[in-house]
Amino acid sequence: MALIMTVELLSGTYDAAEVDDRDRAEWPPHPARLFCALVAAARGDADRAVLRWLEAQPAPTIVAAGQPQESSRSAYVVANALSVKGGSQTHPARTNGLWSRTRAHPMSPNVQLIWLVAVQPDMVDRLDEMARRIPYLGRS
């Protein structure tokens, strides 16, 4: 029995950048993003045990639409680091910085991650419960 996890991009877009090129959209979503989201959604030792098992499996096969269109947007945002000089009237001691976000617009909003491994039904149920608690993948 294979383990198949389907990610549906509810907005039809995926907001994440490549690690080595922040001006390019990451596509398809890296399996590590899903794994980190599952870790954040875990509740208790039983969930963590299933995640340890999943982490030990070979990398999944990813089935996703081909190279998507990309879009970028930039905006000035208040930096979290404090500065003696300041610079913001509404946020004293903080400055503004230019941030860019890159987004992928795939032809299909569904991505499948497929592990060709034997998996117990109770593990599938736990993964399903965790996956249902994930609010987003990539940037919020």
C-alpha positions as semicolon CSV with decimal commas, in nm:
position;residue;x (nm);y (nm);z (nm)
1;M;0,000;0,000;0,000
2;A;0,136;0,342;-0,094
3;L;0,100;0,652;0,119
4;I;-0,038;0,937;-0,090
5;M;-0,086;1,287;0,048
6;T;-0,270;1,535;-0,172
7;V;-0,223;1,908;-0,117
8;E;-0,493;2,131;-0,258
9;L;-0,394;2,494;-0,298
10;L;-0,723;2,659;-0,204
11;S;-0,627;2,996;-0,355
12;G;-0,483;2,824;-0,664
13;T;-0,140;2,974;-0,592
14;Y;0,165;2,877;-0,391
15;D;0,354;3,152;-0,209
16;A;0,714;3,042;-0,149
17;A;1,052;3,124;-0,298
18;E;1,342;2,903;-0,397
19;V;1,601;2,873;-0,122
20;D;1,893;2,972;-0,346
21;D;1,709;3,233;-0,557
22;R;1,455;3,443;-0,367
23;D;1,330;3,596;-0,695
24;R;1,205;3,257;-0,823
25;A;0,897;3,074;-0,702
26;E;0,951;2,733;-0,549
27;W;0,770;2,470;-0,752
28;P;0,667;2,208;-0,676
29;P;0,642;2,249;-0,298
30;H;0,936;2,082;-0,124
31;P;0,839;1,778;0,088
32;A;1,016;1,937;0,385
33;R;0,752;2,212;0,390
34;L;0,477;1,954;0,428
35;F;0,676;1,768;0,692
36;C;0,734;2,087;0,894
37;A;0,365;2,172;0,871
38;L;0,277;1,822;0,997
39;V;0,521;1,864;1,289
40;A;0,350;2,191;1,381
41;A;0,010;2,016;1,369
42;A;0,120;1,717;1,581
43;R;-0,059;1,657;1,911
44;G;0,118;1,419;2,144
45;D;0,358;1,126;2,140
46;A;0,153;0,908;1,904
47;D;0,158;1,177;1,634
48;R;0,530;1,234;1,684
49;A;0,596;0,859;1,652
50;V;0,423;0,856;1,313
51;L;0,628;1,158;1,205
52;R;0,952;0,986;1,310
53;W;0,847;0,691;1,093
54;L;0,766;0,921;0,798
55;E;1,096;1,103;0,837
56;A;1,284;0,773;0,802
57;Q;1,116;0,688;0,469
58;P;1,274;0,757;0,128
59;A;1,185;1,087;-0,038
60;P;0,840;1,087;-0,197
61;T;0,761;1,112;-0,564
62;I;0,593;1,445;-0,637
63;V;0,316;1,473;-0,895
64;A;0,240;1,834;-0,984
65;A;0,156;2,052;-1,282
66;G;0,448;2,166;-1,498
67;Q;0,638;2,491;-1,458
68;P;0,386;2,754;-1,344
69;Q;0,362;3,121;-1,418
70;E;0,522;3,336;-1,150
71;S;0,445;3,674;-1,002
72;S;0,627;3,893;-0,755
73;R;0,526;4,180;-0,536
74;S;0,729;4,412;-0,319
75;A;0,637;4,633;-0,026
76;Y;0,802;4,819;0,255
77;V;0,743;4,659;0,593
78;V;0,848;4,747;0,945
79;A;1,160;4,556;1,050
80;N;1,154;4,367;1,380
81;A;1,509;4,468;1,471
82;L;1,537;4,781;1,683
83;S;1,750;5,073;1,565
84;V;1,884;5,369;1,761
85;K;1,807;5,594;1,463
86;G;1,447;5,476;1,433
87;G;1,274;5,594;1,122
88;S;0,909;5,500;1,166
89;Q;0,662;5,741;1,325
90;T;0,419;5,467;1,422
91;H;0,683;5,213;1,532
92;P;0,950;5,399;1,734
93;A;1,309;5,267;1,709
94;R;1,227;5,060;1,401
95;T;1,305;5,103;1,036
96;N;1,133;4,996;0,718
97;G;1,275;4,744;0,475
98;L;1,181;4,642;0,123
99;W;1,053;4,283;0,110
100;S;0,964;4,086;-0,199
101;R;0,741;3,782;-0,229
102;T;0,727;3,541;-0,519
103;R;0,425;3,328;-0,600
104;A;0,365;3,032;-0,831
105;H;0,041;3,010;-1,032
106;P;0,022;2,641;-1,134
107;M;-0,219;2,506;-1,397
108;S;-0,362;2,266;-1,137
109;P;-0,407;2,344;-0,766
110;N;-0,336;1,983;-0,662
111;V;0,000;1,836;-0,569
112;Q;0,049;1,473;-0,467
113;L;0,334;1,335;-0,261
114;I;0,362;0,957;-0,299
115;W;0,563;0,726;-0,077
116;L;0,585;0,369;-0,209
117;V;0,599;0,210;0,135
118;A;0,389;-0,021;0,348
119;V;0,190;0,184;0,596
120;Q;-0,049;0,082;0,872
121;P;-0,408;0,213;0,855
122;D;-0,380;0,373;1,202
123;M;-0,075;0,570;1,082
124;V;-0,272;0,694;0,782
125;D;-0,552;0,805;1,016
126;R;-0,305;0,999;1,235
127;L;-0,144;1,166;0,933
128;D;-0,489;1,255;0,800
129;E;-0,584;1,416;1,133
130;M;-0,261;1,617;1,139
131;A;-0,297;1,722;0,775
132;R;-0,647;1,852;0,839
133;R;-0,502;2,091;1,099
134;I;-0,255;2,252;0,857
135;P;-0,376;2,605;0,770
136;Y;-0,124;2,676;0,491
137;L;0,183;2,550;0,309
138;G;0,461;2,792;0,216
139;R;0,404;3,148;0,337
140;S;0,076;3,242;0,503
